[in-house]
Amino acid sequence: LRGLVIQGSGREVSDEPSGILVRASGSRIEGNRVRDVLYGITLHESDNHVVRGNTVESIREFLPERRGHALYLYYTKNNVLEDNVISHAKDGIYINFSDHNDIFRNSVTELRYGIHFMYANNARIVDNVFRDNLTGGSLMYSNDLYFEDNEFSRSQSKASGYGLLFKDVDNVEMLHNSFHHNRIGLTFEGAPFTPGAYVRLRDNLIGFNQLAIAMSTTVGAQFGGNTFVGNLRQADTTGGSIEHHNSWQIDGRGNYWDDYRGYDADGDGMGDIEYRYRPAYGELVQRNEALTAFANTPAQLAIDLAARWFPVYRNAPAVIDTSPLMQPTRHLRESSEDAGRWATTSAFAILIVAAVAVLGVSGRTWKKW
């Protein structure tokens, strides 16, 4: 099926009406424009499809939760989804009970989840852009996932705003990806889920997020060669202390942290003293849940900053990197205008935080904390 404009499906969600519905194996769907349809292209209980170079939109006047998925895979395997342009749907690429899928060079913008896996194994996700979505991606109950050269950016929803979320996953490899300008860059829970499995992040950029990484006590991930730069907070935890759960080196190589204040006397490119990150606010929230009202506000930043200045308030570190890198491994590929705007915003935020911290430490408010 090639070179068609397909539009005007039914509107009843319970019927899952699609622009293109495929139930037989071995189809090629290329260069079509699919628009004003509830579900875009649905691959249903059939295998070995190629979906390439299509433009897919749901029904623009519907709210995101009322729309259907743009590319919807259900009980199908060995498919290639590449070079598609997807926008204004519920989920851009939704894969359910489907294995061995390749997802290459797609552009996915302005929807709920850019990519959403449920019980989807053995997938390769390479060179895609997931931008301006409520959540860049949500990967759940899935194994053997490989990510390389993807961008997950500008997910700023207050309710979610994750660049990428992992829940109960095993054997995940992430290389050369960018997570930037999100509310939370990466969120991990049950990663890995099974003893002996792995979740590895190597040489990724995690930058300019309100929070770089959120982790629970069920996380045992490995981080090496990643660049953490421009984040308001580097790491936060839920459910207790995690400083010994994760490894912040791979093959003896740590990560670059822009707030590291160590030195490299022997010139091997790694700091001679370890990097420790202590999120004081996260510790206070665990003691008093009502403090979540201050999340991602200057008050939270003031608490973390004051904890650095006054060691008596320090809690257990969320990150201990014994081999921090002295130079970043990756840089943000953004226009100078965007970079300048973020730098100006960050500088203004830092000034506010410093002022609030000084006032808080010197007054009764901080004593009450």
Short mmCIF file of N, CA, C and O in Angstrom, two decimals, residues 159-268:
data_model
loop_
_atom_site.label_atom_id
_atom_site.label_comp_id
_atom_site.label_asym_id
_atom_site.label_seq_id
_atom_site.Cartn_x
_atom_site.Cartn_y
_atom_site.Cartn_z
N ALA A 159 2.32 16.48 35.31
CA ALA A 159 1.80 15.18 35.79
C ALA A 159 2.75 14.04 35.46
O ALA A 159 2.79 13.04 36.17
N SER A 160 3.49 14.15 34.36
CA SER A 160 4.44 13.10 33.99
C SER A 160 5.76 13.76 33.59
O SER A 160 6.64 13.91 34.40
N GLY A 161 5.91 14.14 32.36
CA GLY A 161 7.10 14.87 31.94
C GLY A 161 8.37 14.05 31.97
O GLY A 161 9.46 14.58 32.16
N TYR A 162 8.25 12.72 31.77
CA TYR A 162 9.43 11.86 31.75
C TYR A 162 10.03 11.83 30.34
O TYR A 162 9.29 11.67 29.36
N GLY A 163 11.35 11.95 30.25
CA GLY A 163 11.97 11.66 28.98
C GLY A 163 11.75 10.20 28.62
O GLY A 163 11.29 9.86 27.54
N LEU A 164 12.08 9.32 29.57
CA LEU A 164 11.88 7.89 29.37
C LEU A 164 11.69 7.23 30.73
O LEU A 164 12.43 7.51 31.68
N LEU A 165 10.68 6.36 30.82
CA LEU A 165 10.36 5.66 32.05
C LEU A 165 10.51 4.16 31.84
O LEU A 165 10.01 3.61 30.86
N PHE A 166 11.21 3.50 32.77
CA PHE A 166 11.35 2.05 32.75
C PHE A 166 10.70 1.47 34.00
O PHE A 166 10.98 1.92 35.11
N LYS A 167 9.88 0.44 33.79
CA LYS A 167 9.29 -0.27 34.92
C LYS A 167 9.34 -1.77 34.66
O LYS A 167 8.82 -2.25 33.65
N ASP A 168 10.00 -2.50 35.56
CA ASP A 168 10.07 -3.96 35.50
C ASP A 168 10.59 -4.43 34.14
O ASP A 168 9.90 -5.10 33.38
N VAL A 169 11.84 -4.06 33.87
CA VAL A 169 12.48 -4.42 32.59
C VAL A 169 13.78 -5.14 32.88
O VAL A 169 14.41 -4.96 33.93
N ASP A 170 14.22 -5.96 31.92
CA ASP A 170 15.48 -6.68 32.02
C ASP A 170 16.28 -6.51 30.73
O ASP A 170 15.71 -6.38 29.64
N ASN A 171 17.60 -6.52 30.90
CA ASN A 171 18.53 -6.55 29.78
C ASN A 171 18.29 -5.39 28.81
O ASN A 171 17.89 -5.56 27.66
N VAL A 172 18.58 -4.20 29.33
CA VAL A 172 18.42 -2.97 28.56
C VAL A 172 19.80 -2.36 28.34
O VAL A 172 20.58 -2.18 29.29
N GLU A 173 20.11 -2.04 27.10
CA GLU A 173 21.38 -1.39 26.74
C GLU A 173 21.06 -0.05 26.10
O GLU A 173 20.28 0.03 25.15
N MET A 174 21.68 1.03 26.63
CA MET A 174 21.42 2.37 26.12
C MET A 174 22.74 3.05 25.80
O MET A 174 23.61 3.20 26.66
N LEU A 175 22.90 3.47 24.53
CA LEU A 175 24.17 4.01 24.05
C LEU A 175 23.93 5.25 23.20
O LEU A 175 23.12 5.24 22.27
N HIS A 176 24.62 6.35 23.54
CA HIS A 176 24.63 7.57 22.72
C HIS A 176 23.25 8.20 22.56
O HIS A 176 22.95 8.78 21.51
N ASN A 177 22.40 8.12 23.55
CA ASN A 177 21.09 8.78 23.51
C ASN A 177 21.16 10.15 24.20
O ASN A 177 22.07 10.41 24.99
N SER A 178 20.18 11.00 23.91
CA SER A 178 20.10 12.32 24.53
C SER A 178 18.77 12.47 25.25
O SER A 178 17.71 12.23 24.65
N PHE A 179 18.82 12.87 26.52
CA PHE A 179 17.64 13.13 27.32
C PHE A 179 17.77 14.56 27.83
O PHE A 179 18.56 14.83 28.75
N HIS A 180 17.05 15.48 27.23
CA HIS A 180 17.27 16.87 27.60
C HIS A 180 15.97 17.68 27.62
O HIS A 180 15.01 17.38 26.93
N HIS A 181 15.98 18.70 28.49
CA HIS A 181 14.87 19.64 28.64
C HIS A 181 13.56 18.94 28.98
O HIS A 181 12.50 19.30 28.48
N ASN A 182 13.64 17.92 29.83
CA ASN A 182 12.45 17.24 30.34
C ASN A 182 12.24 17.64 31.80
O ASN A 182 13.14 18.16 32.46
N ARG A 183 11.04 17.36 32.31
CA ARG A 183 10.85 17.52 33.74
C ARG A 183 11.74 16.52 34.48
O ARG A 183 12.45 16.88 35.40
N ILE A 184 11.67 15.25 34.07
CA ILE A 184 12.56 14.21 34.59
C ILE A 184 13.18 13.49 33.41
O ILE A 184 12.47 12.97 32.55
N GLY A 185 14.49 13.44 33.35
CA GLY A 185 15.14 12.81 32.21
C GLY A 185 14.83 11.32 32.11
O GLY A 185 14.31 10.85 31.11
N LEU A 186 15.16 10.56 33.16
CA LEU A 186 14.95 9.12 33.18
C LEU A 186 14.37 8.70 34.52
O LEU A 186 14.80 9.18 35.58
N THR A 187 13.39 7.80 34.48
CA THR A 187 12.79 7.25 35.69
C THR A 187 12.91 5.74 35.66
O THR A 187 12.57 5.10 34.66
N PHE A 188 13.40 5.17 36.77
CA PHE A 188 13.62 3.72 36.84
C PHE A 188 12.89 3.14 38.05
O PHE A 188 12.98 3.66 39.16
N GLU A 189 12.19 2.04 37.80
CA GLU A 189 11.58 1.25 38.88
C GLU A 189 11.62 -0.21 38.44
O GLU A 189 11.14 -0.57 37.36
N GLY A 190 12.19 -1.07 39.26
CA GLY A 190 12.32 -2.48 38.86
C GLY A 190 13.20 -2.62 37.64
O GLY A 190 12.84 -3.28 36.67
N ALA A 191 14.39 -2.03 37.70
CA ALA A 191 15.29 -2.04 36.54
C ALA A 191 16.72 -2.34 37.02
O ALA A 191 17.36 -1.45 37.58
N PRO A 192 17.19 -3.58 36.86
CA PRO A 192 16.46 -4.70 36.26
C PRO A 192 15.48 -5.34 37.24
O PRO A 192 15.62 -5.19 38.45
N PHE A 193 14.55 -6.08 36.67
CA PHE A 193 13.50 -6.70 37.47
C PHE A 193 13.93 -8.07 38.00
O PHE A 193 13.56 -8.47 39.10
N THR A 194 14.74 -8.79 37.23
CA THR A 194 15.14 -10.16 37.55
C THR A 194 16.59 -10.20 38.01
O THR A 194 17.46 -9.58 37.38
N PRO A 195 16.90 -10.90 39.10
CA PRO A 195 18.30 -11.04 39.53
C PRO A 195 19.16 -11.63 38.40
O PRO A 195 18.76 -12.57 37.72
N GLY A 196 20.32 -11.03 38.18
CA GLY A 196 21.21 -11.48 37.12
C GLY A 196 21.02 -10.76 35.81
O GLY A 196 21.86 -10.87 34.91
N ALA A 197 19.92 -10.01 35.65
CA ALA A 197 19.72 -9.22 34.44
C ALA A 197 20.46 -7.88 34.58
O ALA A 197 21.03 -7.58 35.63
N TYR A 198 20.44 -7.06 33.53
CA TYR A 198 21.19 -5.81 33.57
C TYR A 198 20.40 -4.67 32.93
O TYR A 198 19.53 -4.88 32.09
N VAL A 199 20.74 -3.47 33.35
CA VAL A 199 20.32 -2.23 32.70
C VAL A 199 21.56 -1.36 32.64
O VAL A 199 22.09 -0.95 33.69
N ARG A 200 22.07 -1.09 31.44
CA ARG A 200 23.33 -0.36 31.28
C ARG A 200 23.13 0.90 30.45
O ARG A 200 22.51 0.86 29.38
N LEU A 201 23.68 2.01 30.94
CA LEU A 201 23.64 3.28 30.22
C LEU A 201 25.08 3.74 29.99
O LEU A 201 25.81 4.01 30.95
N ARG A 202 25.47 3.86 28.72
CA ARG A 202 26.84 4.23 28.38
C ARG A 202 26.85 5.40 27.40
O ARG A 202 26.16 5.38 26.38
N ASP A 203 27.60 6.44 27.74
CA ASP A 203 27.85 7.56 26.84
C ASP A 203 26.58 8.24 26.37
O ASP A 203 26.44 8.58 25.18
N ASN A 204 25.66 8.46 27.26
CA ASN A 204 24.44 9.21 26.97
C ASN A 204 24.57 10.64 27.51
O ASN A 204 25.32 10.90 28.46
N LEU A 205 23.84 11.56 26.91
CA LEU A 205 23.72 12.92 27.43
C LEU A 205 22.44 13.01 28.23
O LEU A 205 21.35 12.74 27.71
N ILE A 206 22.55 13.40 29.48
CA ILE A 206 21.39 13.60 30.35
C ILE A 206 21.51 15.03 30.87
O ILE A 206 22.21 15.29 31.85
N GLY A 207 20.85 15.97 30.18
CA GLY A 207 21.14 17.35 30.46
C GLY A 207 19.94 18.28 30.41
O GLY A 207 18.95 18.01 29.73
N PHE A 208 20.03 19.37 31.19
CA PHE A 208 19.07 20.47 31.15
C PHE A 208 17.66 20.02 31.53
O PHE A 208 16.67 20.55 31.05
N ASN A 209 17.59 19.00 32.39
CA ASN A 209 16.32 18.54 32.93
C ASN A 209 16.11 19.14 34.32
O ASN A 209 17.07 19.50 35.01
N GLN A 210 14.87 19.23 34.75
CA GLN A 210 14.64 19.63 36.14
C GLN A 210 15.24 18.60 37.09
O GLN A 210 15.84 18.95 38.10
N LEU A 211 15.07 17.31 36.76
CA LEU A 211 15.70 16.21 37.49
C LEU A 211 16.27 15.25 36.47
O LEU A 211 15.56 14.82 35.56
N ALA A 212 17.54 14.90 36.62
CA ALA A 212 18.17 14.02 35.64
C ALA A 212 17.63 12.59 35.75
O ALA A 212 17.15 12.02 34.77
N ILE A 213 17.69 12.01 36.96
CA ILE A 213 17.33 10.61 37.14
C ILE A 213 16.52 10.45 38.42
O ILE A 213 16.92 10.94 39.48
N ALA A 214 15.39 9.74 38.32
CA ALA A 214 14.60 9.34 39.48
C ALA A 214 14.67 7.83 39.60
O ALA A 214 14.47 7.12 38.61
N MET A 215 14.95 7.34 40.80
CA MET A 215 15.14 5.90 41.01
C MET A 215 14.45 5.45 42.28
O MET A 215 14.33 6.20 43.24
N SER A 216 14.02 4.19 42.28
CA SER A 216 13.50 3.57 43.48
C SER A 216 14.52 2.57 43.99
O SER A 216 15.56 2.32 43.36
N THR A 217 14.23 1.96 45.13
CA THR A 217 15.15 0.98 45.70
C THR A 217 15.18 -0.32 44.92
O THR A 217 15.97 -1.20 45.22
N THR A 218 14.32 -0.47 43.91
CA THR A 218 14.31 -1.68 43.09
C THR A 218 15.18 -1.51 41.85
O THR A 218 15.07 -2.28 40.91
N VAL A 219 16.06 -0.52 41.86
CA VAL A 219 16.91 -0.24 40.70
C VAL A 219 18.34 -0.67 41.00
O VAL A 219 18.88 -0.38 42.07
N GLY A 220 18.96 -1.37 40.04
CA GLY A 220 20.36 -1.75 40.14
C GLY A 220 21.03 -1.56 38.80
O GLY A 220 21.55 -2.50 38.20
N ALA A 221 21.02 -0.33 38.30
CA ALA A 221 21.52 -0.02 36.96
C ALA A 221 23.01 0.29 36.98
O ALA A 221 23.59 0.58 38.03
N GLN A 222 23.62 0.25 35.78
CA GLN A 222 25.02 0.59 35.61
C GLN A 222 25.13 1.83 34.72
O GLN A 222 24.49 1.91 33.67
N PHE A 223 25.96 2.79 35.15
CA PHE A 223 26.14 4.04 34.42
C PHE A 223 27.63 4.25 34.18
O PHE A 223 28.43 4.22 35.13
N GLY A 224 28.01 4.51 32.93
CA GLY A 224 29.41 4.77 32.62
C GLY A 224 29.55 5.66 31.40
O GLY A 224 28.91 5.41 30.37
N GLY A 225 30.37 6.70 31.50
CA GLY A 225 30.63 7.57 30.36
C GLY A 225 29.52 8.52 30.03
O GLY A 225 29.55 9.18 28.98
N ASN A 226 28.52 8.65 30.88
CA ASN A 226 27.40 9.55 30.62
C ASN A 226 27.77 10.98 31.02
O ASN A 226 28.60 11.21 31.90
N THR A 227 27.13 11.94 30.36
CA THR A 227 27.35 13.34 30.64
C THR A 227 26.13 13.93 31.33
O THR A 227 25.04 13.95 30.75
N PHE A 228 26.30 14.38 32.57
CA PHE A 228 25.24 15.04 33.33
C PHE A 228 25.57 16.53 33.39
O PHE A 228 26.53 16.93 34.06
N VAL A 229 24.80 17.32 32.69
CA VAL A 229 25.12 18.74 32.59
C VAL A 229 23.85 19.58 32.57
O VAL A 229 22.86 19.21 31.94
N GLY A 230 23.84 20.68 33.29
CA GLY A 230 22.74 21.63 33.23
C GLY A 230 21.47 21.21 33.93
O GLY A 230 20.44 21.88 33.81
N ASN A 231 21.49 20.10 34.67
CA ASN A 231 20.30 19.66 35.38
C ASN A 231 20.14 20.45 36.68
O ASN A 231 21.12 20.74 37.37
N LEU A 232 18.90 20.77 37.03
CA LEU A 232 18.68 21.43 38.31
C LEU A 232 18.98 20.47 39.47
O LEU A 232 19.47 20.89 40.52
N ARG A 233 18.67 19.18 39.29
CA ARG A 233 19.02 18.15 40.26
C ARG A 233 19.53 16.93 39.49
O ARG A 233 19.01 16.60 38.43
N GLN A 234 20.52 16.26 40.06
CA GLN A 234 21.12 15.12 39.35
C GLN A 234 20.35 13.82 39.58
O GLN A 234 20.15 13.05 38.64
N ALA A 235 19.97 13.53 40.81
CA ALA A 235 19.31 12.25 41.10
C ALA A 235 18.42 12.40 42.32
O ALA A 235 18.71 13.17 43.24
N ASP A 236 17.34 11.64 42.31
CA ASP A 236 16.42 11.63 43.44
C ASP A 236 15.95 10.20 43.65
O ASP A 236 15.96 9.39 42.71
N THR A 237 15.53 9.90 44.86
CA THR A 237 15.18 8.52 45.19
C THR A 237 13.84 8.47 45.90
O THR A 237 13.39 9.44 46.51
N THR A 238 13.22 7.29 45.82
CA THR A 238 12.00 7.02 46.57
C THR A 238 12.16 5.68 47.27
O THR A 238 12.77 4.76 46.73
N GLY A 239 11.64 5.59 48.46
CA GLY A 239 11.60 4.30 49.14
C GLY A 239 12.81 3.97 49.98
O GLY A 239 12.95 2.85 50.45
N GLY A 240 13.74 4.92 50.16
CA GLY A 240 14.89 4.64 51.01
C GLY A 240 16.21 4.89 50.32
O GLY A 240 16.28 5.40 49.20
N SER A 241 17.29 4.50 50.99
CA SER A 241 18.64 4.77 50.53
C SER A 241 19.02 3.82 49.38
O SER A 241 18.75 2.62 49.42
N ILE A 242 19.70 4.36 48.36
CA ILE A 242 20.07 3.54 47.20
C ILE A 242 21.55 3.69 46.83
O ILE A 242 21.95 3.25 45.76
N GLU A 243 22.36 4.28 47.72
CA GLU A 243 23.72 4.61 47.30
C GLU A 243 24.54 3.40 46.89
O GLU A 243 25.49 3.51 46.11
N HIS A 244 24.19 2.22 47.40
CA HIS A 244 24.95 1.01 47.06
C HIS A 244 24.20 0.08 46.11
O HIS A 244 24.64 -1.03 45.84
N HIS A 245 23.06 0.54 45.58
CA HIS A 245 22.28 -0.31 44.69
C HIS A 245 22.76 -0.23 43.25
O HIS A 245 22.65 -1.20 42.50
N ASN A 246 23.26 0.93 42.83
CA ASN A 246 23.64 1.14 41.45
C ASN A 246 25.16 1.24 41.31
O ASN A 246 25.86 1.56 42.27
N SER A 247 25.64 0.98 40.11
CA SER A 247 27.06 1.13 39.82
C SER A 247 27.24 2.34 38.92
O SER A 247 26.61 2.42 37.85
N TRP A 248 28.11 3.26 39.33
CA TRP A 248 28.32 4.48 38.56
C TRP A 248 29.64 4.43 37.78
O TRP A 248 30.21 5.46 37.43
N GLN A 249 30.10 3.22 37.50
CA GLN A 249 31.23 2.99 36.62
C GLN A 249 30.96 1.76 35.76
O GLN A 249 30.32 0.82 36.22
N ILE A 250 31.44 1.78 34.55
CA ILE A 250 31.44 0.60 33.69
C ILE A 250 32.86 0.43 33.17
O ILE A 250 33.43 1.36 32.58
N ASP A 251 33.45 -0.72 33.43
CA ASP A 251 34.84 -0.98 33.07
C ASP A 251 35.77 0.09 33.65
O ASP A 251 36.71 0.56 32.98
N GLY A 252 35.51 0.50 34.88
CA GLY A 252 36.36 1.46 35.57
C GLY A 252 36.19 2.90 35.13
O GLY A 252 36.96 3.78 35.56
N ARG A 253 35.21 3.18 34.32
CA ARG A 253 35.00 4.53 33.77
C ARG A 253 33.72 5.10 34.36
O ARG A 253 32.64 4.52 34.19
N GLY A 254 33.83 6.25 35.03
CA GLY A 254 32.66 6.87 35.62
C GLY A 254 31.94 7.79 34.66
O GLY A 254 31.94 7.57 33.44
N ASN A 255 31.35 8.84 35.18
CA ASN A 255 30.52 9.75 34.40
C ASN A 255 30.99 11.19 34.60
O ASN A 255 31.68 11.51 35.58
N TYR A 256 30.60 12.07 33.70
CA TYR A 256 30.91 13.48 33.84
C TYR A 256 29.76 14.17 34.55
O TYR A 256 28.60 14.06 34.15
N TRP A 257 30.08 14.93 35.62
CA TRP A 257 29.10 15.67 36.40
C TRP A 257 29.53 17.14 36.40
O TRP A 257 30.64 17.46 36.85
N ASP A 258 28.67 18.02 35.94
CA ASP A 258 29.09 19.41 35.84
C ASP A 258 29.22 20.10 37.19
O ASP A 258 29.81 21.19 37.27
N ASP A 259 28.73 19.48 38.27
CA ASP A 259 28.90 20.07 39.60
C ASP A 259 30.02 19.39 40.39
O ASP A 259 30.16 19.62 41.59
N TYR A 260 30.84 18.59 39.72
CA TYR A 260 31.97 17.94 40.39
C TYR A 260 33.06 18.97 40.63
O TYR A 260 33.41 19.75 39.73
N ARG A 261 33.62 18.98 41.83
CA ARG A 261 34.63 19.97 42.19
C ARG A 261 35.96 19.29 42.55
O ARG A 261 36.74 19.82 43.33
N GLY A 262 36.24 18.17 41.97
CA GLY A 262 37.49 17.47 42.24
C GLY A 262 38.60 17.90 41.31
O GLY A 262 38.51 18.89 40.59
N TYR A 263 39.67 17.13 41.27
CA TYR A 263 40.85 17.44 40.47
C TYR A 263 41.42 16.15 39.88
O TYR A 263 41.08 15.04 40.31
N ASP A 264 42.30 16.30 38.91
CA ASP A 264 42.91 15.17 38.22
C ASP A 264 44.43 15.37 38.22
O ASP A 264 45.01 15.84 37.24
N ALA A 265 45.07 15.02 39.31
CA ALA A 265 46.51 15.27 39.44
C ALA A 265 47.34 14.39 38.53
O ALA A 265 48.39 14.81 38.03
N ASP A 266 46.91 13.15 38.28
CA ASP A 266 47.72 12.25 37.46
C ASP A 266 47.38 12.32 35.97
O ASP A 266 47.98 11.63 35.16
N GLY A 267 46.39 13.16 35.60
CA GLY A 267 46.10 13.40 34.19
C GLY A 267 45.52 12.23 33.43
O GLY A 267 45.63 12.16 32.20
N ASP A 268 44.82 11.33 34.12
CA ASP A 268 44.24 10.18 33.42
C ASP A 268 42.81 10.43 32.96
O ASP A 268 42.15 9.54 32.44
#
